[in-house]
Structures are given as C-alpha cells and as structure tokens.
Amino acid sequence: MCDLKAYVKHQDREDMILEAVNLIRTEGDEVILRNLFGEEKRVRGEVREVSLVKNRVVIEKA
C-alpha cells in the first residue's frame, strides 16, 4: 500500500497537513485530500509534486 504524506508549500516553506493520504482529487481551484481514517482537507492551490518513492504529495497554495 502506498499512503502519502501531504505538504502545503507556501513561498519557500513546506508544512505537513495530512498523513496516510489515499485519495487526491481536484474540484475547481481546490485540491481535496482524504486519508485512511476519513479525515478530509481542502486546499486552494495546485498539485506540484507526487512522489511515490518518497511517499509525499506537495500542493502549492494559490
């Protein structure tokens, strides 16, 4: 299984916002993340990086 950690990038800083992410989808200008426990986060921005090797997704804030 490949669960990701989600990070939000703003300027030169990356902050982790959610662990065990198993769903990523977009709606308009929002990225919606959901983890194994049903917790959901919505971030205005764009997916900048998905690394399955590093188990991470980076979203750049709009």
Coordinates of N, CA, C and O in Angstrom, one line a residue:
M1 N 0.8 -1.2 0.0 CA 0.0 0.0 0.0 C 0.9 1.2 0.0 O 2.0 1.2 0.6
C2 N 0.4 2.3 -0.6 CA 1.2 3.5 -0.8 C 0.4 4.7 -0.2 O -0.3 5.4 -0.9
D3 N 0.6 4.9 1.1 CA 0.0 6.0 1.8 C 0.9 7.2 1.8 O 2.1 7.1 2.1
L4 N 0.4 8.4 1.4 CA 1.2 9.6 1.2 C 1.1 10.5 2.4 O 0.1 10.5 3.1
K5 N 2.1 11.3 2.6 CA 2.0 12.5 3.5 C 1.8 13.7 2.6 O 2.5 13.8 1.6
A6 N 0.9 14.6 2.9 CA 0.6 15.7 2.1 C 1.2 17.0 2.8 O 1.1 17.2 4.0
Y7 N 1.8 17.8 1.9 CA 2.5 19.0 2.3 C 1.9 20.2 1.5 O 1.6 20.0 0.4
V8 N 1.8 21.3 2.2 CA 1.4 22.5 1.5 C 2.6 23.4 1.5 O 3.3 23.7 2.5
K9 N 2.9 23.9 0.2 CA 4.1 24.8 0.0 C 3.6 26.2 -0.1 O 2.7 26.5 -0.9
H10 N 4.2 27.1 0.6 CA 3.8 28.5 0.6 C 5.2 29.2 0.6 O 5.9 29.2 1.6
Q11 N 5.5 29.9 -0.5 CA 6.8 30.6 -0.6 C 7.9 29.5 -0.6 O 7.9 28.6 -1.4
D12 N 8.8 29.5 0.4 CA 9.9 28.5 0.5 C 9.6 27.5 1.6 O 10.5 26.8 1.9
R13 N 8.5 27.5 2.2 CA 8.2 26.6 3.3 C 7.2 25.5 2.9 O 6.3 25.7 2.2
E14 N 7.4 24.3 3.5 CA 6.5 23.2 3.3 C 6.0 22.8 4.7 O 6.8 22.5 5.6
D15 N 4.7 22.7 4.9 CA 4.1 22.2 6.1 C 3.3 21.0 5.9 O 2.4 21.0 5.0
M16 N 3.5 19.9 6.7 CA 2.7 18.7 6.5 C 1.3 19.0 7.0 O 1.1 19.5 8.1
I17 N 0.3 18.6 6.3 CA -1.1 18.8 6.7 C -1.9 17.6 6.9 O -2.9 17.6 7.6
L18 N -1.5 16.5 6.3 CA -2.2 15.2 6.5 C -1.4 14.0 6.2 O -0.6 14.0 5.3
E19 N -1.5 13.0 7.0 CA -0.8 11.7 6.9 C -1.7 10.7 6.4 O -3.0 10.8 6.5
A20 N -1.2 9.6 5.9 CA -1.9 8.4 5.4 C -3.0 8.8 4.3 O -4.1 8.2 4.3
V21 N -2.6 9.7 3.4 CA -3.5 10.1 2.3 C -3.6 8.9 1.3 O -2.6 8.4 0.9
N22 N -4.8 8.6 1.0 CA -5.1 7.6 0.0 C -6.0 8.1 -1.1 O -6.3 7.3 -2.0
L23 N -6.4 9.3 -1.1 CA -7.3 9.9 -2.1 C -6.9 11.3 -2.4 O -6.8 12.1 -1.4
I24 N -6.7 11.7 -3.6 CA -6.4 13.1 -4.0 C -7.3 13.4 -5.2 O -7.3 12.6 -6.2
R25 N -8.1 14.4 -5.1 CA -8.9 14.9 -6.3 C -9.0 16.4 -6.3 O -8.6 17.0 -5.3
T26 N -9.3 16.9 -7.4 CA -9.5 18.4 -7.6 C -10.9 18.7 -7.9 O -11.6 18.0 -8.6
E27 N -11.3 19.9 -7.4 CA -12.6 20.5 -7.7 C -12.3 22.0 -7.9 O -12.0 22.7 -7.0
G28 N -12.3 22.4 -9.2 CA -12.0 23.8 -9.5 C -10.6 24.1 -9.1 O -9.7 23.5 -9.5
D29 N -10.4 25.1 -8.2 CA -9.1 25.5 -7.7 C -8.7 24.9 -6.4 O -7.8 25.3 -5.7
E30 N -9.5 23.9 -6.0 CA -9.2 23.2 -4.7 C -8.6 21.8 -4.9 O -9.1 21.1 -5.9
V31 N -7.7 21.4 -4.1 CA -7.2 20.0 -4.0 C -7.8 19.4 -2.8 O -7.7 20.0 -1.7
I32 N -8.5 18.3 -2.9 CA -9.1 17.6 -1.8 C -8.3 16.3 -1.5 O -8.1 15.5 -2.4
L33 N -8.0 16.2 -0.2 CA -7.2 15.1 0.2 C -8.0 14.3 1.3 O -8.7 14.9 2.2
R34 N -8.0 13.0 1.2 CA -8.7 12.2 2.3 C -7.7 11.1 2.7 O -7.0 10.5 1.9
N35 N -7.7 10.8 4.0 CA -6.8 9.7 4.5 C -7.6 8.5 4.8 O -8.8 8.4 4.7
L36 N -6.9 7.5 5.3 CA -7.4 6.2 5.7 C -8.5 6.3 6.8 O -9.3 5.4 6.9
F37 N -8.4 7.3 7.6 CA -9.4 7.4 8.7 C -10.6 8.3 8.4 O -11.4 8.6 9.2
G38 N -10.7 8.7 7.1 CA -11.8 9.5 6.7 C -11.7 11.0 6.9 O -12.6 11.8 6.5
E39 N -10.5 11.4 7.4 CA -10.3 12.8 7.6 C -10.0 13.5 6.2 O -9.3 12.9 5.4
E40 N -10.6 14.6 6.0 CA -10.5 15.3 4.7 C -10.0 16.7 4.9 O -10.4 17.4 5.8
K41 N -9.1 17.1 4.0 CA -8.6 18.5 4.0 C -8.8 19.1 2.6 O -8.6 18.4 1.6
R42 N -9.1 20.3 2.5 CA -9.3 21.1 1.2 C -8.3 22.2 1.2 O -8.2 23.0 2.2
V43 N -7.5 22.3 0.1 CA -6.5 23.4 0.0 C -6.7 24.1 -1.4 O -6.8 23.4 -2.4
R44 N -6.8 25.4 -1.3 CA -6.8 26.1 -2.6 C -5.4 26.1 -3.1 O -4.5 26.7 -2.5
G45 N -5.2 25.6 -4.3 CA -3.9 25.5 -4.9 C -3.8 24.5 -6.0 O -4.8 24.0 -6.5
E46 N -2.6 24.1 -6.3 CA -2.3 23.1 -7.4 C -1.3 22.1 -6.9 O -0.4 22.4 -6.1
V47 N -1.5 20.8 -7.4 CA -0.5 19.8 -7.1 C 0.7 20.1 -7.8 O 0.7 20.3 -9.0
R48 N 1.9 20.2 -7.1 CA 3.2 20.4 -7.7 C 4.0 19.2 -7.8 O 4.9 19.1 -8.7
E49 N 3.9 18.3 -6.9 CA 4.7 17.1 -6.9 C 4.0 15.9 -6.3 O 3.3 16.1 -5.3
V50 N 4.1 14.7 -6.9 CA 3.7 13.5 -6.3 C 4.8 12.5 -6.4 O 5.3 12.3 -7.5
S51 N 5.3 12.1 -5.3 CA 6.5 11.1 -5.3 C 6.0 9.9 -4.6 O 5.9 9.9 -3.3
L52 N 5.9 8.8 -5.3 CA 5.5 7.5 -4.7 C 6.8 6.9 -4.0 O 6.6 6.1 -3.1
V53 N 7.9 7.2 -4.5 CA 9.2 6.8 -3.8 C 9.3 7.4 -2.5 O 9.7 6.7 -1.5
K54 N 9.1 8.7 -2.4 CA 9.2 9.4 -1.1 C 7.9 9.4 -0.3 O 7.9 10.0 0.8
N55 N 6.8 8.9 -0.9 CA 5.5 8.8 -0.2 C 5.0 10.2 0.2 O 4.6 10.5 1.3
R56 N 5.0 11.2 -0.8 CA 4.6 12.5 -0.5 C 3.9 13.2 -1.7 O 4.2 12.8 -2.8
V57 N 3.1 14.1 -1.4 CA 2.4 15.0 -2.3 C 2.6 16.4 -1.9 O 2.5 16.7 -0.7
V58 N 2.9 17.3 -2.8 CA 3.1 18.7 -2.4 C 2.1 19.5 -3.2 O 2.0 19.4 -4.4
I59 N 1.4 20.4 -2.5 CA 0.4 21.3 -3.0 C 0.9 22.7 -2.8 O 1.3 23.1 -1.7
E60 N 0.9 23.5 -3.9 CA 1.4 24.9 -3.8 C 0.1 25.7 -3.6 O -0.8 25.6 -4.4
K61 N 0.1 26.5 -2.5 CA -1.1 27.3 -2.3 C -1.2 28.4 -3.3 O -0.3 29.0 -3.8
A62 N -2.5 28.7 -3.7 CA -2.8 29.8 -4.6 C -2.7 31.1 -4.0 O -2.8 31.3 -2.8

